[in-house]
Short mmCIF file of C-alpha atoms and ligand atoms in Angstrom, two decimals:
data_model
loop_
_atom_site.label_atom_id
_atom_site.label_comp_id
_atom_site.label_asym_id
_atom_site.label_seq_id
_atom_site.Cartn_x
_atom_site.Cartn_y
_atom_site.Cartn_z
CA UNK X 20 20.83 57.75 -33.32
CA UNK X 21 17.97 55.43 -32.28
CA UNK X 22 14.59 57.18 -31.35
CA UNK X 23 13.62 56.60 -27.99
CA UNK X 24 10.25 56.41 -29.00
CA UNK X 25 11.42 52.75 -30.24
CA UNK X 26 12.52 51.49 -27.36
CA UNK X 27 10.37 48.67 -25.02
CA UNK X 28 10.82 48.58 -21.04
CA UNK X 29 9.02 45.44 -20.25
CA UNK X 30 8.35 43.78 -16.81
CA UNK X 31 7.27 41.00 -16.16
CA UNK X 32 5.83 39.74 -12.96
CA UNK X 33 4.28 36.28 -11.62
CA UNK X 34 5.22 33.11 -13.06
CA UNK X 35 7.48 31.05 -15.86
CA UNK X 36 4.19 31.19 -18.19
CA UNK X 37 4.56 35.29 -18.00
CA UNK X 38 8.20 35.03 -18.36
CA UNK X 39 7.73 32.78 -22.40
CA UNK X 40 4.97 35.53 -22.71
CA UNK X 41 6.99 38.16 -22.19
CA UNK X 42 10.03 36.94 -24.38
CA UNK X 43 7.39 36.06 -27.14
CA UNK X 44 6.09 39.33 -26.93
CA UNK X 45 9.82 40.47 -27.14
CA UNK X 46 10.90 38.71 -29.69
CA UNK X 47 7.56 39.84 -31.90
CA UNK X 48 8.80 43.50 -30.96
CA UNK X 49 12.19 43.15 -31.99
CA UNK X 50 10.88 42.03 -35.51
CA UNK X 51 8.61 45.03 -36.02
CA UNK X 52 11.85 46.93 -35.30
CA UNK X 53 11.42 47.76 -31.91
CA UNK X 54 14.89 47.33 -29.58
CA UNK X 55 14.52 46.05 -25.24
CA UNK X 56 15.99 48.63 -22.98
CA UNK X 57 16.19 48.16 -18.98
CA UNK X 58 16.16 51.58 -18.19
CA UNK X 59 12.65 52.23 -18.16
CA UNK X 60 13.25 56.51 -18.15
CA UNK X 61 14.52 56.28 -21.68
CA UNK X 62 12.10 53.72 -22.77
CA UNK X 63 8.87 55.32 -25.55
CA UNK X 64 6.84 52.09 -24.32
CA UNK X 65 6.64 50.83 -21.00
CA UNK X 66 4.73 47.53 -20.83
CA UNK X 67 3.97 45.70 -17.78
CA UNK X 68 2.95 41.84 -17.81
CA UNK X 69 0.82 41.05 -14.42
CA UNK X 70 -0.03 38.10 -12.74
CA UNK X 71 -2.38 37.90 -10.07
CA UNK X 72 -1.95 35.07 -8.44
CA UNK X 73 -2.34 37.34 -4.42
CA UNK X 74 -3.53 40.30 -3.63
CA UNK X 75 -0.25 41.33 -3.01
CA UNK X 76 0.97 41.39 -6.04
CA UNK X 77 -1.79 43.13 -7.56
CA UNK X 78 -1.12 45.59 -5.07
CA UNK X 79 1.85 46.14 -5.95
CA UNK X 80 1.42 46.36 -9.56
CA UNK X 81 -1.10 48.87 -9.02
CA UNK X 82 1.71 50.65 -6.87
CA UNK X 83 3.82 50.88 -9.88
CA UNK X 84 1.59 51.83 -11.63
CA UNK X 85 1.01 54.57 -9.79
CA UNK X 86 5.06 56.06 -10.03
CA UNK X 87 4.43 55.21 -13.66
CA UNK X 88 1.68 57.85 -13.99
CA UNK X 89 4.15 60.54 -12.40
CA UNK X 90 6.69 59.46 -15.70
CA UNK X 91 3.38 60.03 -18.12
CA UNK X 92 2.81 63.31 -16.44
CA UNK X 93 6.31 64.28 -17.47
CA UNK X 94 6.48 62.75 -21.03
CA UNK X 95 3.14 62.59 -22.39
CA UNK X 96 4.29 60.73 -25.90
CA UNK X 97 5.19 57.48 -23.20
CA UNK X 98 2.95 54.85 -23.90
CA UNK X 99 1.85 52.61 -21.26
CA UNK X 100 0.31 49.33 -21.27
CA UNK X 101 -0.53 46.55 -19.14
CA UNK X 102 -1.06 42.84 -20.32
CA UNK X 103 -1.50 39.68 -18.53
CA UNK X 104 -3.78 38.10 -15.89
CA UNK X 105 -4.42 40.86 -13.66
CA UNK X 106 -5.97 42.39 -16.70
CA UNK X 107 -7.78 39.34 -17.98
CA UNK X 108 -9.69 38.94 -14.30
CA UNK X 109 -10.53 42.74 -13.92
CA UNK X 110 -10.05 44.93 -16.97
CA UNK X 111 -13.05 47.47 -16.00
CA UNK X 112 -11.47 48.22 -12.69
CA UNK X 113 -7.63 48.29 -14.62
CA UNK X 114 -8.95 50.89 -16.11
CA UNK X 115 -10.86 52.93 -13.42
CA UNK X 116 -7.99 52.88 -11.38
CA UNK X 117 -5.43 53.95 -14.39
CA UNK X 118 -7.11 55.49 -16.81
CA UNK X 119 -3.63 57.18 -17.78
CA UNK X 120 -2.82 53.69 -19.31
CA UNK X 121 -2.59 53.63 -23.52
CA UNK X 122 -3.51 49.83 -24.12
CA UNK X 123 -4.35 47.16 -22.20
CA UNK X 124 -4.17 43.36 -23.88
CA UNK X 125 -5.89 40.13 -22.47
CA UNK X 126 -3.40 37.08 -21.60
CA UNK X 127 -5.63 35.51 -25.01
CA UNK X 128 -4.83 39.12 -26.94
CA UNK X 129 -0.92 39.90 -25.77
CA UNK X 130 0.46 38.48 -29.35
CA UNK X 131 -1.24 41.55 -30.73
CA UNK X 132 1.27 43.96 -29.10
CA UNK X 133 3.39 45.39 -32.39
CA UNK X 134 -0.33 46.20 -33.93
CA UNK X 135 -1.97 48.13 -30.96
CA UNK X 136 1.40 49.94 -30.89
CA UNK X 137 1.04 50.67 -34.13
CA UNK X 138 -2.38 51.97 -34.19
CA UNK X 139 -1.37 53.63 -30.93
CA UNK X 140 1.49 55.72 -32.32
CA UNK X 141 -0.82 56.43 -35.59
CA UNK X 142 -3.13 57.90 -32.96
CA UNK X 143 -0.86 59.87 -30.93
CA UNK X 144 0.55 61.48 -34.13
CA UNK X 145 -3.13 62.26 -35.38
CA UNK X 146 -3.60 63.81 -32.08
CA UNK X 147 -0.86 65.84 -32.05
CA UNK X 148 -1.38 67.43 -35.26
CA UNK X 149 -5.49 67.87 -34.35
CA UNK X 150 -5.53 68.31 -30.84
CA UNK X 151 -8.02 65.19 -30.31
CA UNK X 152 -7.70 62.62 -27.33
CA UNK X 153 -6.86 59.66 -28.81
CA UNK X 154 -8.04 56.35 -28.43
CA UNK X 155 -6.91 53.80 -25.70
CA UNK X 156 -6.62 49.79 -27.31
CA UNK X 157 -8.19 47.56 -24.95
CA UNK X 158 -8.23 44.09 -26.26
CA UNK X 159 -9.24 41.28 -23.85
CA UNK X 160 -11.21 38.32 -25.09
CA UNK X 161 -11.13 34.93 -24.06
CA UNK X 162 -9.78 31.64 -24.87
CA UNK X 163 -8.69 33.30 -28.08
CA UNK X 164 -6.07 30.49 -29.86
CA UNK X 165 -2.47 31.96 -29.98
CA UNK X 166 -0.73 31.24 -32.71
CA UNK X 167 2.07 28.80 -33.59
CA UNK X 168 5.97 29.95 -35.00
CA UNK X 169 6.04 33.46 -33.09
CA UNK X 170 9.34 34.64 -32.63
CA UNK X 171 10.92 34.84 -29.09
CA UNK X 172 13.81 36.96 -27.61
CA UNK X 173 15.00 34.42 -24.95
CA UNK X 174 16.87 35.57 -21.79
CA UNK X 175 18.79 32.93 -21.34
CA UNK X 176 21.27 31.14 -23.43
CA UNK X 177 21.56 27.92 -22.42
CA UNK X 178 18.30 26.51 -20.69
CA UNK X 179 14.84 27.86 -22.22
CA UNK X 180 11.45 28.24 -21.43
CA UNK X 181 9.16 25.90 -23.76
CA UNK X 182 5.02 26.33 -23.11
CA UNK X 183 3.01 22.71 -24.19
CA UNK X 184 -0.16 24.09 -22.75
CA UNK X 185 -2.49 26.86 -21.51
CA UNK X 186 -4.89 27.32 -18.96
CA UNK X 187 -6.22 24.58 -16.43
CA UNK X 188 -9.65 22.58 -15.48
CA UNK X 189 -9.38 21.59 -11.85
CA UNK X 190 -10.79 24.85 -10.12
CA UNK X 191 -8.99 24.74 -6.73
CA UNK X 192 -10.63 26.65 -4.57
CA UNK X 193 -8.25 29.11 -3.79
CA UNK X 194 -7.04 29.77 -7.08
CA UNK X 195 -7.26 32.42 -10.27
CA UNK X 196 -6.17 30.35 -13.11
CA UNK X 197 -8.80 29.15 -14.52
CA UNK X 198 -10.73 32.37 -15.19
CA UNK X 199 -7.51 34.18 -16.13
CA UNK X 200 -5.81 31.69 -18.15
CA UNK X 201 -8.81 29.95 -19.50
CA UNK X 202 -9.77 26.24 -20.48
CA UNK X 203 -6.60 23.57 -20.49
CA UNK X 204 -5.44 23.78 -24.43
CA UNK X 205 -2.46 21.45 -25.19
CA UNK X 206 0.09 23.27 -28.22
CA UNK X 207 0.23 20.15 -31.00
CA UNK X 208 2.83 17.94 -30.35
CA UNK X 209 4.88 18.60 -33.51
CA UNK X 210 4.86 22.26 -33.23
CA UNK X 211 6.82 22.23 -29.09
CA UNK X 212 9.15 19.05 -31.01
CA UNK X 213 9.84 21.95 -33.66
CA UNK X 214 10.38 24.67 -31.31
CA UNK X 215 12.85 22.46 -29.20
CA UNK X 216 14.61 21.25 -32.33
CA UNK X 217 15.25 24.90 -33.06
CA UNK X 218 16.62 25.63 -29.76
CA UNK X 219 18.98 22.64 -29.78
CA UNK X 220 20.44 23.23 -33.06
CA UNK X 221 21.18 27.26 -31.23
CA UNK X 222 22.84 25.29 -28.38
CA UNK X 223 20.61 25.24 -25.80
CA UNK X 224 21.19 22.29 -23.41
CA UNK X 225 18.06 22.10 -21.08
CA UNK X 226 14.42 22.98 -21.58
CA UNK X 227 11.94 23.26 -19.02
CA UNK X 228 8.60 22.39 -20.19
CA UNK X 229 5.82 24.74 -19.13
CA UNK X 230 2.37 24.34 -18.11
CA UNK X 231 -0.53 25.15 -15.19
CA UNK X 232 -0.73 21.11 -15.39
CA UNK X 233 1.73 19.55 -17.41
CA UNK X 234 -0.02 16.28 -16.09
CA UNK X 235 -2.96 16.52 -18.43
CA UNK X 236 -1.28 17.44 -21.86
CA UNK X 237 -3.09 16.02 -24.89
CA UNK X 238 -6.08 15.30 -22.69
CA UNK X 239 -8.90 17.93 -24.38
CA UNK X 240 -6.88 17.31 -28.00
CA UNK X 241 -7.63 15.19 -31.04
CA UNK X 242 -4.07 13.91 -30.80
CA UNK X 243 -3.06 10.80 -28.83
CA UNK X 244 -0.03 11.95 -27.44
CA UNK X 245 -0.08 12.29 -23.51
CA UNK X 246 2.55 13.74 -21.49
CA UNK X 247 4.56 10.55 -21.28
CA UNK X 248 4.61 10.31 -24.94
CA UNK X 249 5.81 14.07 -25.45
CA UNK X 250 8.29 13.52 -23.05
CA UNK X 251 9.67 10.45 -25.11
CA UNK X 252 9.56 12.43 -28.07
CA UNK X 253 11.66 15.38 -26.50
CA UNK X 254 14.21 13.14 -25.03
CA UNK X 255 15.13 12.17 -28.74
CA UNK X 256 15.99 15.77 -29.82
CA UNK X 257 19.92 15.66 -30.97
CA UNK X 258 21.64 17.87 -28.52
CA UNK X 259 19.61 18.59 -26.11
CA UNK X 260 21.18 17.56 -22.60
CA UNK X 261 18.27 18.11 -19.60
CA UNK X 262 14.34 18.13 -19.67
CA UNK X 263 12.33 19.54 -16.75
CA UNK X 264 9.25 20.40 -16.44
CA UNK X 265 6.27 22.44 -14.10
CA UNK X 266 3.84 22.47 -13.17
CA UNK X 267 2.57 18.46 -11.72
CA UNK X 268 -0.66 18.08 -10.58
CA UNK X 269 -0.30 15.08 -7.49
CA UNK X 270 -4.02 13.94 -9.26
CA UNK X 271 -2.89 13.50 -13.15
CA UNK X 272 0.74 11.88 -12.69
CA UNK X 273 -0.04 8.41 -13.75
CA UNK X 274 2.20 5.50 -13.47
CA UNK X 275 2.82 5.66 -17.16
CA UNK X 276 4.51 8.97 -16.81
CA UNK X 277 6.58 7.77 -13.45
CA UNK X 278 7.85 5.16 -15.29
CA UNK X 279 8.54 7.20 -18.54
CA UNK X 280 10.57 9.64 -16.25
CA UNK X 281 12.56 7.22 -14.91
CA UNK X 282 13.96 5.47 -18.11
CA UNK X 283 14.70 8.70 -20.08
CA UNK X 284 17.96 9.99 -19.91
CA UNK X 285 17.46 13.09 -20.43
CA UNK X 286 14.90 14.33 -18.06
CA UNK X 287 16.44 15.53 -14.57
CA UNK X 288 16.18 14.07 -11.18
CA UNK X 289 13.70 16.63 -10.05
CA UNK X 290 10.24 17.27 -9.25
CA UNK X 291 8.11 20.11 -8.25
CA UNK X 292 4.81 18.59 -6.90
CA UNK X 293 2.42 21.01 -5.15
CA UNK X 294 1.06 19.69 -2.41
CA UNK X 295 -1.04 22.15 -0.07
CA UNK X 296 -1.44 21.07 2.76
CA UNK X 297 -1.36 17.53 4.32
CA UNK X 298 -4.79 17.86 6.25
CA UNK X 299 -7.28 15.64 4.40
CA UNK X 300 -10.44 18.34 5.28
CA UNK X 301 -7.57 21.27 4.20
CA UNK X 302 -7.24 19.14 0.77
CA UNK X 303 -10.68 18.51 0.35
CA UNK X 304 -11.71 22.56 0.82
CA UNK X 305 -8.70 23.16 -1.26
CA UNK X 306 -10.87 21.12 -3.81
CA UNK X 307 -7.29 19.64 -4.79
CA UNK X 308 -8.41 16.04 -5.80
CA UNK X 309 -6.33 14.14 -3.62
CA UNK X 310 -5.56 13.14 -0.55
CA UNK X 311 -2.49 13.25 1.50
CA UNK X 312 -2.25 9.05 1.40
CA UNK X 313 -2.60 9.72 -2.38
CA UNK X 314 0.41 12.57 -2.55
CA UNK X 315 2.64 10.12 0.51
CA UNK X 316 2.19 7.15 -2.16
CA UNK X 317 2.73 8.68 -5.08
CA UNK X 318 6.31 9.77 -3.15
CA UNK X 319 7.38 6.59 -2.18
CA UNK X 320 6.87 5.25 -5.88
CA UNK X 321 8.90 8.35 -7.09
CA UNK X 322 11.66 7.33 -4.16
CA UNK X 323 11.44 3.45 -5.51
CA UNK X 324 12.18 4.75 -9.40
CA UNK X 325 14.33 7.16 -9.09
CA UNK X 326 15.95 6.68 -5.84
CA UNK X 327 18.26 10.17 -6.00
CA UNK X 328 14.88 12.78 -7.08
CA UNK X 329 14.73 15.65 -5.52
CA UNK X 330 11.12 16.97 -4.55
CA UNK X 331 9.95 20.34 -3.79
CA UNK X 332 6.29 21.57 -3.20
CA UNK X 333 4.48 24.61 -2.69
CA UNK X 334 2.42 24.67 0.59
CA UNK X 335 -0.40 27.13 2.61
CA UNK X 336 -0.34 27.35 5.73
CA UNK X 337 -3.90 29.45 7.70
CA UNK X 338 -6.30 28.11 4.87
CA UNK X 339 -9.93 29.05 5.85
CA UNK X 340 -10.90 26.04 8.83
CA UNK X 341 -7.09 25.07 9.47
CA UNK X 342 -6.94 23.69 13.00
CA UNK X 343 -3.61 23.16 14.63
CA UNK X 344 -4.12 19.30 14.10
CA UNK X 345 -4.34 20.08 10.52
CA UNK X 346 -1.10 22.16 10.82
CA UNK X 347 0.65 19.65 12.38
CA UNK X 348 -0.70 17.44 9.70
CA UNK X 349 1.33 19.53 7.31
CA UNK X 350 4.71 19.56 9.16
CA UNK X 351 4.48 15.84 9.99
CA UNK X 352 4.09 15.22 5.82
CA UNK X 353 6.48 17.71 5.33
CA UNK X 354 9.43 15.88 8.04
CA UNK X 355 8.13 12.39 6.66
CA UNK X 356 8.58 13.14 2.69
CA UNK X 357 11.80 15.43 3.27
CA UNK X 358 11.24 18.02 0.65
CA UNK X 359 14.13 19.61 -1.03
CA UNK X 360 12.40 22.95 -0.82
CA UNK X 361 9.29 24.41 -0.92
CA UNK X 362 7.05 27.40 -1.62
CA UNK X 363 5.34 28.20 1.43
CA UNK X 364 2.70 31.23 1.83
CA UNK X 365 -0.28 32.60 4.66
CA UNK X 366 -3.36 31.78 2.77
CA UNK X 367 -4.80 35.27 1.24
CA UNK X 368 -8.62 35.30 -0.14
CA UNK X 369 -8.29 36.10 -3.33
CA UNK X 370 -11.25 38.12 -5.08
CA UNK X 371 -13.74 35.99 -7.42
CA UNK X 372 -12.49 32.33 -5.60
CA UNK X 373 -14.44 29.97 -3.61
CA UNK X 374 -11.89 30.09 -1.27
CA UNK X 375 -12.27 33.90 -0.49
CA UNK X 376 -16.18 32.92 0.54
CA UNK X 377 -14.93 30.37 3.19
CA UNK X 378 -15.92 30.70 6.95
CA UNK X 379 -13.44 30.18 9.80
CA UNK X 380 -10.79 32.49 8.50
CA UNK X 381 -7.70 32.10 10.69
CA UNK X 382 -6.21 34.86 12.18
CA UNK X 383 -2.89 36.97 10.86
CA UNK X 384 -1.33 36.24 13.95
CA UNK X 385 -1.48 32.32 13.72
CA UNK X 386 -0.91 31.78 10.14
CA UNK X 387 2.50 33.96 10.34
CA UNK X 388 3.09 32.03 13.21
CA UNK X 389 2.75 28.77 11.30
CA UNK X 390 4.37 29.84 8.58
CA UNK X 391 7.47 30.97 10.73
CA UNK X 392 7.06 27.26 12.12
CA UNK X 393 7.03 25.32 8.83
CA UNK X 394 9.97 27.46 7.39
CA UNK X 395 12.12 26.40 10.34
CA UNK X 396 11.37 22.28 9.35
CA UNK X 397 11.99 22.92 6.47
CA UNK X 398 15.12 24.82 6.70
CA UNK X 399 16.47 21.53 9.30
CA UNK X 400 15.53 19.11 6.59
CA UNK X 401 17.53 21.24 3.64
CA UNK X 402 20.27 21.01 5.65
CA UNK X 403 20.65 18.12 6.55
CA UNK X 404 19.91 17.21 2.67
CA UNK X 405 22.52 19.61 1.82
CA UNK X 406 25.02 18.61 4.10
CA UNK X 407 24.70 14.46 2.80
CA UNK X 408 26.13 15.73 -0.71
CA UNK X 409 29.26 16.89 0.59
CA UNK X 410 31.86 14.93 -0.56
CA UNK X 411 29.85 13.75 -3.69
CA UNK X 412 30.27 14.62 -7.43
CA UNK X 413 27.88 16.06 -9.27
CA UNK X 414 26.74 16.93 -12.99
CA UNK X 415 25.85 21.05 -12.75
CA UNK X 416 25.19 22.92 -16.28
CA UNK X 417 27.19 26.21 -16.01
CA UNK X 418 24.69 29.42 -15.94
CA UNK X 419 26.04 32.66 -15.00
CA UNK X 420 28.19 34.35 -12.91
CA UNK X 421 27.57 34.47 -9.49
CA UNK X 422 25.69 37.19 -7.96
CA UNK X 423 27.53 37.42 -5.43
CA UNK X 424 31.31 37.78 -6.74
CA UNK X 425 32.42 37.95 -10.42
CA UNK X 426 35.66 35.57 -9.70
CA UNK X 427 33.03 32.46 -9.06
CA UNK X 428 29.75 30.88 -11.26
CA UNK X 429 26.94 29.34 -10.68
CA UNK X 430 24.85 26.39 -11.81
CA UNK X 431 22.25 23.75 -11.11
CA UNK X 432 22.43 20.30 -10.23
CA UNK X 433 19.92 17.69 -12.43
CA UNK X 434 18.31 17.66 -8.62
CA UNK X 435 17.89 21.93 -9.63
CA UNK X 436 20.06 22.45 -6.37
CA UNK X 437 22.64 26.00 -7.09
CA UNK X 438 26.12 24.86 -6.83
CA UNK X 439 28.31 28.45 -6.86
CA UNK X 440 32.09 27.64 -7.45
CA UNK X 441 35.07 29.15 -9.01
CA UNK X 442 36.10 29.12 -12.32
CA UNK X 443 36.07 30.75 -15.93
CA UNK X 444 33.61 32.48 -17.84
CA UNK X 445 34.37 30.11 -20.56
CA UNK X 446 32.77 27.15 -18.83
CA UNK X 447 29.64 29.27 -19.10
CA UNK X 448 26.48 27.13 -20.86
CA UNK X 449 29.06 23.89 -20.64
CA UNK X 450 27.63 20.93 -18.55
CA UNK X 451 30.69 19.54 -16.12
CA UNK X 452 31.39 17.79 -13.10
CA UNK X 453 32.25 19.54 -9.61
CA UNK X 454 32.76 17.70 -6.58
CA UNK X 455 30.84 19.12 -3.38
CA UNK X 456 32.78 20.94 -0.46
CA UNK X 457 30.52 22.62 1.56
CA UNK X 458 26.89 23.00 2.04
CA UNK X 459 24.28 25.61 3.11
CA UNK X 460 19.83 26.04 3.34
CA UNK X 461 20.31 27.95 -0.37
CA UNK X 462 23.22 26.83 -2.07
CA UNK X 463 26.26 24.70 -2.41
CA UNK X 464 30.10 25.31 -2.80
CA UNK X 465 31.91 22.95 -5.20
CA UNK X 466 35.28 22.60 -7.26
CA UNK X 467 35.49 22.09 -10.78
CA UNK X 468 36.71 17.92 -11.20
CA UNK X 469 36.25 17.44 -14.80
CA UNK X 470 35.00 19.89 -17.65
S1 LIG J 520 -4.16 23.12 -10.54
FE1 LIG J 520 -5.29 24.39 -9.09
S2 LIG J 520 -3.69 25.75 -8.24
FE2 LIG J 520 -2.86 24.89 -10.13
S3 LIG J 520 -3.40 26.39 -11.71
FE3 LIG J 520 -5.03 24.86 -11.72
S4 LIG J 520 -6.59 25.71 -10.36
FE4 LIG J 520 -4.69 26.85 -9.96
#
């Protein structure tokens, strides 16, 4: 029988960079012998991977870590370990406020999880023959490189995670990355075409590039290979089906890149470009590097290349010094662009920003209020989005089942709209065509036309 003592509960919270952590830090696991469990009673090592990207969430994680005490209390062999950005941005206090915790690993140091285990469970065993506390790992350094060729244990079959780059240079005001994350460092461009080679030749159809700013790839590296270029490169990889990619900064995506997107077959009719806010003195205290006439043209040369992309952003609404005209600023960009979604949030300070400093904070009460606002235009313009596709077919790659009844599946347009329909597991990871029937804010309903 398999010692619990070998099996990982891992959870992972924040972003699609923490996700390709979490599955490289799986996959280097499963390799030192180690097996995943979900369950995480039964689990000898309980791992969390933070982000803290709000308050909230560190809140939260803090929260959990909290019940996870009550579980040490119980089992004293479980060890617990945090990794990731919440721990990069305040290991001292991590610590103060769980000193319970076994290891804690920088988001430079979490590649060095199956050795701190190792020491970790050499130093339990020492101190349960001795009597001696044993020694906690903490290992958080920064801009350490990570190494190239680590395994992963992917979640998902079909469509995979694929990091270019780490960290990001542009400081917005509001924002953690940079001191969590580090410098911008672009992976060499041979080493991602390797890794998506690899997944190609396993079947994966779709890879989603990764990156705080995709835009600037190769800018801080020896090679000469911008985005554009990798994105060339990519779309020659022998069975692959659909590129995407996220993050875009609306400063770094250069006409070179527009047009590159718009020739290559391969990479989807989609587009996630954060824009803010659409107040030019919002922007500017956002320190976001552009300005809403920048973001509007960039959109309508997007529209006048690819005439079918689908756009989706991630707004604030109740930044520090947000007056209603900059508000309505916001919605009017938002009803004039016609997003096909978007991210939308109450501005929080965040501890250690330039944001969190800033005067004029705007009450609870309003920002909700706005927020409540926006969600409603936004919801009107889905909609009516949605409802235009009825009738239309459309290419969907086949995911999973649906979450909501095991008879029908689910899958995503190149546009990354959910289409749930009914049909057999079989079609699952194939790429077909349904035709739309119905429409709604979240998702649509289609019928299989052609497999
Ligand atoms: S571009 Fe701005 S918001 Fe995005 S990760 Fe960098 S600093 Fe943060």
């Amino acid at each position: 029988m398999e010692s619990n003592s070998l099996k990982v509960y891992i959870r992972t919270y924040g972003c699609q960079m923490n996700e390709y952590d979490s599955e490289i830090m799986a996959g280097l696991l499963e390799n030192s012998g180690y097996h995943l469990t979900d369950n995480p009673a039964e689990a000898g090592v309980i791992l969390l991977n933070t982000c803290y990207v709000r308050e909230k969430v560190k809140h939260k994680i803090y929260s959990r870590l909290g019940e996870l005490k009550k579980l040490k209390e119980e089992k004293p062999e479980l060890i617990l370990g945090l990794c990731g950005c919440l721990v990069q941005k305040e290991p001292e206090e991590v610590l103060r406020r769980a000193p319970y915790l076994d290891f804690i690993l920088g988001t430079s140091n979490f590649y060095q999880l199956p050795e701190v285990l190792e020491d970790i469970s050499g130093n339990h065993n020492r101190e349960s023959q001795s009597g001696d506390k044993y020694a906690r790992v903490v290992r958080v350094e920064e801009d350490r490189a990570i190494p190239e060729g680590m395994p992963k244990l992917r979640k998902r079959r079909f469509s995979a995670f694929v990091s270019i780059m780490r960290g990001c240079n542009n400081f917005c005001s509001y924002c953690n990355v940079p001191y969590v994350r580090g410098r911008e460092v672009s992976r060499p461009c041979k080493d991602i075409l390797r890794e998506i080679e690899e997944l190609a030749q396993k079947g994966y159809k779709e890879v989603t590039l990764l990156g705080q700013n995709v835009n600037s790839y190769g800018k801080e590296s020896r090679e000469k290979v911008d985005f554009a270029d990798l994105l060339g490169f990519v779309d020659q990889i022998e069975g692959l089906r659909r590129i995407r990619f996220t993050t875009s900064h609306p400063k770094d995506l250069s006409d070179k890149l527009l047009e590159k997107m718009a020739e290559l077959d391969k990479v989807c009719e989609h587009l996630h470009l954060p824009v803010q806010s659409g107040s030019n003195k919002i922007l500017s205290r956002m320190k976001r590097g552009y300005t809403r006439e920048h973001y509007q043209n960039l959109v309508d040369k997007l529209r006048q290349a690819i005439p079918e992309i689908a756009l989706t952003t991630d707004i604030i609404v109740g930044f520090p010094g947000e007056e209603e005209k900059d508000f309505q600023d916001t919605l009017e960009l938002v009803e004039t662009v016609g997003f096909d979604g978007a991210f939308t949030f109450c501005y929080s300070p965040l501890k250690g920003t330039e944001a969190a400093q800033l005067e004029e904070r705007i009450p609870e009460e309003t920002s909700g209020q706005r927020l409540r606002r926006l969600i409603e235009l936004q919801q009107k313009i889905l909609l009516r989005k949605n409802e235009f596709l009825v009738g239309k077919e459309v290419e969907i790659m086949v995911e999973k089942i649906s979450k909501k009844s095991s008879d029908e599946l689910q899958g995503r347009t190149r546009t990354n709209k959910m289409v749930v329909f009914e049909g057999r597991k079989e079609l699952i990871g194939n790429i077909i065509s349904v035709k739309i029937v119905a429409s709604g804010c979240w998702a649509l309903r289609g019928e299989v036309s052609s497999c």
